[in-house]
Amino acid sequence: MNNIPMKLKVCGMKYVENIKQVAILKPDYLGFIFYEKSKRNFEGIIPDIDKRIKRVGVFVNEYIEIVVSLAEEYKLSLLQFHGEESTDYIEEIRKYLPNTEIIKVFSVKDTFDFTMLEPYEGKVNYFLFDTKGKEKGGNGVSFDWKVLANYNSKTPYFLSGGIGLEELDAIKAFIKLPQAKQCVALDVNSRFEIQPGEKSIKKLKEFIKQIKKEL
């Protein structure tokens, strides 16, 4: 069994009333995508929600000045970088936002070269593994989690990519494996959507209920 408390991130939030409804379920993180090419691009206001829910801003190869501006405007607790951001880029961000945690995303298909993580060790707080697809996230497809058996980093990671109610049995099996030891959060998005950016409260409630039985 995973001895690290598994948290939940609901990403791709877009609509005020839906944000309020999801916040009532008390996920650990809410993700807001700041990427114009995304169907879930966020441009609205974040309503008053429980302060314990951390706000995550998702960016793709964005200008540092814009990232800093949006992080300050929306009081983001974490920044998730989903593009080809270099370690120099990360270090520059740190100068402006030293207290903001950073997640670096890596896309996985059938295999993954874990040496790609080495330059980021000690520079980011978390890695996030998502499924390689046409979109920068939100593809609704899972990758083979067995790939993570080769994960030997001390950096904790988020597990993403096509996680839905249908994956509950697979998740329950996964969290008992050695490679889940460093997994600190499940990241859900498109498989819980009514439309891009709007989440099904019914599905999320059921997912949370089932996951809590295991963790």
Short mmCIF file of C-alpha atoms in Angstrom, two decimals, residues 10-209:
data_model
loop_
_atom_site.label_atom_id
_atom_site.label_comp_id
_atom_site.label_asym_id
_atom_site.label_seq_id
_atom_site.Cartn_x
_atom_site.Cartn_y
_atom_site.Cartn_z
CA VAL A 10 -9.24 18.23 -10.62
CA CYS A 11 -7.84 20.04 -13.63
CA GLY A 12 -9.27 22.06 -16.48
CA MET A 13 -11.75 24.12 -14.47
CA LYS A 14 -13.46 26.90 -16.38
CA TYR A 15 -16.93 27.91 -15.17
CA VAL A 16 -17.66 29.78 -11.93
CA GLU A 17 -20.66 27.75 -10.73
CA ASN A 18 -18.95 24.47 -11.59
CA ILE A 19 -15.82 25.58 -9.72
CA LYS A 20 -17.97 26.23 -6.63
CA GLN A 21 -19.66 22.82 -6.95
CA VAL A 22 -16.37 20.96 -7.34
CA ALA A 23 -14.83 22.89 -4.45
CA ILE A 24 -17.56 21.60 -2.14
CA LEU A 25 -16.16 18.11 -2.74
CA LYS A 26 -12.86 19.34 -1.25
CA PRO A 27 -10.27 18.15 -3.77
CA ASP A 28 -6.73 18.99 -2.75
CA TYR A 29 -6.00 20.91 -5.95
CA LEU A 30 -7.97 22.72 -8.64
CA GLY A 31 -6.21 23.22 -11.96
CA PHE A 32 -6.73 26.23 -14.25
CA ILE A 33 -5.30 26.07 -17.77
CA PHE A 34 -3.79 29.28 -19.12
CA TYR A 35 -3.19 28.20 -22.71
CA GLU A 36 -5.15 29.81 -25.54
CA LYS A 37 -5.08 26.71 -27.74
CA SER A 38 -6.82 24.65 -25.05
CA LYS A 39 -10.60 24.12 -25.05
CA ARG A 40 -10.35 24.62 -21.30
CA ASN A 41 -8.44 27.91 -21.44
CA PHE A 42 -9.31 29.89 -18.33
CA GLU A 43 -10.06 33.61 -18.55
CA GLY A 44 -12.67 34.17 -15.86
CA ILE A 45 -12.63 34.76 -12.15
CA ILE A 46 -11.99 32.20 -9.46
CA PRO A 47 -14.81 32.43 -6.90
CA ASP A 48 -14.20 32.30 -3.15
CA ILE A 49 -13.43 28.68 -2.30
CA ASP A 50 -11.96 26.82 0.65
CA LYS A 51 -8.46 28.20 1.23
CA ARG A 52 -7.16 24.68 1.78
CA ILE A 53 -7.75 23.88 -1.90
CA LYS A 54 -4.56 24.77 -3.72
CA ARG A 55 -4.84 26.56 -7.06
CA VAL A 56 -2.67 25.21 -9.86
CA GLY A 57 -1.93 27.24 -12.97
CA VAL A 58 -1.14 25.19 -16.09
CA PHE A 59 1.12 26.79 -18.70
CA VAL A 60 2.66 25.74 -22.02
CA ASN A 61 5.86 27.52 -23.11
CA GLU A 62 4.50 30.81 -21.79
CA TYR A 63 6.45 34.06 -21.39
CA ILE A 64 7.81 34.26 -17.86
CA GLU A 65 6.32 37.73 -17.34
CA ILE A 66 2.84 36.41 -18.12
CA VAL A 67 3.25 33.41 -15.81
CA VAL A 68 4.32 35.68 -12.95
CA SER A 69 1.46 38.11 -13.60
CA LEU A 70 -1.19 35.38 -13.65
CA ALA A 71 0.29 33.63 -10.61
CA GLU A 72 -0.02 36.84 -8.63
CA GLU A 73 -3.46 37.75 -10.00
CA TYR A 74 -5.02 34.36 -9.27
CA LYS A 75 -3.00 33.56 -6.12
CA LEU A 76 -1.67 30.33 -7.57
CA SER A 77 -0.01 27.92 -5.14
CA LEU A 78 1.53 25.75 -7.85
CA LEU A 79 2.67 26.22 -11.44
CA GLN A 80 2.40 23.28 -13.82
CA PHE A 81 4.59 23.47 -16.91
CA HIS A 82 3.34 21.36 -19.77
CA GLY A 83 5.66 22.43 -22.57
CA GLU A 84 9.38 22.28 -23.27
CA GLU A 85 10.37 24.53 -20.37
CA SER A 86 14.10 24.27 -19.62
CA THR A 87 15.81 24.21 -16.25
CA ASP A 88 16.98 27.79 -16.92
CA TYR A 89 13.33 28.78 -17.39
CA ILE A 90 12.42 27.10 -14.10
CA GLU A 91 15.24 28.87 -12.27
CA GLU A 92 14.13 32.23 -13.67
CA ILE A 93 10.57 31.59 -12.48
CA ARG A 94 11.96 30.81 -9.01
CA LYS A 95 13.53 34.26 -8.81
CA TYR A 96 10.10 35.91 -9.10
CA LEU A 97 7.99 33.32 -7.28
CA PRO A 98 10.27 31.65 -4.72
CA ASN A 99 7.42 30.31 -2.58
CA THR A 100 5.35 28.84 -5.43
CA GLU A 101 5.66 25.10 -5.99
CA ILE A 102 6.47 23.84 -9.46
CA ILE A 103 5.27 20.77 -11.35
CA LYS A 104 7.06 19.71 -14.55
CA VAL A 105 5.03 17.54 -16.90
CA PHE A 106 6.42 14.70 -18.98
CA SER A 107 4.39 12.85 -21.60
CA VAL A 108 4.53 9.06 -21.69
CA LYS A 109 3.48 6.61 -24.39
CA ASP A 110 4.63 2.98 -24.42
CA THR A 111 8.07 3.72 -22.99
CA PHE A 112 9.84 6.59 -21.27
CA ASP A 113 13.47 7.64 -20.89
CA PHE A 114 13.76 8.49 -17.21
CA THR A 115 17.12 10.19 -17.71
CA MET A 116 15.07 13.13 -19.03
CA LEU A 117 14.13 13.87 -15.43
CA GLU A 118 17.68 14.24 -14.14
CA PRO A 119 18.25 17.93 -15.05
CA TYR A 120 15.07 18.86 -13.16
CA GLU A 121 15.93 17.00 -9.95
CA GLY A 122 16.05 19.45 -7.07
CA LYS A 123 14.69 22.24 -9.27
CA VAL A 124 11.00 21.27 -9.25
CA ASN A 125 8.74 20.07 -6.44
CA TYR A 126 6.89 17.46 -8.45
CA PHE A 127 6.86 15.67 -11.76
CA LEU A 128 3.60 14.85 -13.52
CA PHE A 129 3.24 11.96 -15.95
CA ASP A 130 0.58 12.34 -18.61
CA THR A 131 -0.29 10.44 -21.78
CA LYS A 132 1.40 11.61 -24.96
CA GLY A 133 -1.33 12.69 -27.40
CA LYS A 134 -2.54 15.33 -29.84
CA GLU A 135 -3.40 17.80 -27.08
CA LYS A 136 -1.20 19.14 -24.29
CA GLY A 137 -3.24 17.18 -21.75
CA GLY A 138 -6.93 16.30 -21.60
CA ASN A 139 -6.69 13.55 -24.21
CA GLY A 140 -8.77 11.14 -22.14
CA VAL A 141 -6.38 8.22 -22.70
CA SER A 142 -4.26 6.35 -20.13
CA PHE A 143 -0.69 5.26 -20.66
CA ASP A 144 0.69 1.94 -19.40
CA TRP A 145 1.44 2.61 -15.72
CA LYS A 146 3.83 -0.35 -15.71
CA VAL A 147 6.32 2.04 -17.32
CA LEU A 148 6.65 3.70 -13.91
CA ALA A 149 8.20 0.54 -12.48
CA ASN A 150 11.50 2.09 -13.59
CA TYR A 151 10.90 5.31 -11.63
CA ASN A 152 13.82 5.75 -9.21
CA SER A 153 13.66 9.47 -8.46
CA LYS A 154 13.14 10.91 -4.99
CA THR A 155 10.93 13.63 -6.46
CA PRO A 156 7.23 12.89 -5.83
CA TYR A 157 4.92 12.79 -8.83
CA PHE A 158 1.32 13.26 -9.95
CA LEU A 159 -0.31 10.55 -12.06
CA SER A 160 -2.44 11.84 -14.92
CA GLY A 161 -3.79 10.77 -18.30
CA GLY A 162 -7.29 9.47 -18.93
CA ILE A 163 -8.16 8.64 -15.33
CA GLY A 164 -11.90 8.01 -14.90
CA LEU A 165 -14.35 5.82 -13.01
CA GLU A 166 -13.48 2.91 -15.29
CA GLU A 167 -9.90 2.98 -13.95
CA LEU A 168 -10.86 2.50 -10.29
CA ASP A 169 -9.78 -1.15 -10.18
CA ALA A 170 -6.53 -0.30 -11.95
CA ILE A 171 -5.86 2.54 -9.50
CA LYS A 172 -6.53 0.29 -6.51
CA ALA A 173 -4.02 -2.20 -7.90
CA PHE A 174 -1.50 0.50 -8.80
CA ILE A 175 -1.31 2.12 -5.37
CA LYS A 176 -0.13 -1.18 -3.89
CA LEU A 177 2.88 -1.36 -6.23
CA PRO A 178 6.42 -0.16 -5.40
CA GLN A 179 6.32 2.41 -8.21
CA ALA A 180 3.38 4.12 -6.50
CA LYS A 181 5.48 4.95 -3.46
CA GLN A 182 6.34 8.41 -4.81
CA CYS A 183 2.90 9.09 -6.30
CA VAL A 184 1.31 11.86 -4.23
CA ALA A 185 -1.74 12.76 -6.32
CA LEU A 186 -4.14 11.61 -9.01
CA ASP A 187 -4.92 14.23 -11.65
CA VAL A 188 -8.33 13.97 -13.34
CA ASN A 189 -9.82 16.02 -16.14
CA SER A 190 -11.57 15.06 -19.37
CA ARG A 191 -13.04 11.73 -18.27
CA PHE A 192 -15.21 13.59 -15.75
CA GLU A 193 -16.48 16.24 -18.13
CA ILE A 194 -19.95 17.14 -19.34
CA GLN A 195 -18.28 19.51 -21.78
CA PRO A 196 -14.70 20.88 -21.91
CA GLY A 197 -14.13 22.70 -18.63
CA GLU A 198 -17.34 21.54 -16.91
CA LYS A 199 -17.05 18.58 -14.54
CA SER A 200 -19.74 16.06 -13.60
CA ILE A 201 -20.31 16.38 -9.86
CA LYS A 202 -22.02 12.98 -9.78
CA LYS A 203 -19.01 11.23 -11.30
CA LEU A 204 -16.52 13.06 -9.10
CA LYS A 205 -18.50 12.22 -5.96
CA GLU A 206 -18.46 8.53 -6.86
CA PHE A 207 -14.76 8.60 -7.68
CA ILE A 208 -13.85 10.31 -4.41
CA LYS A 209 -16.04 7.91 -2.44
#
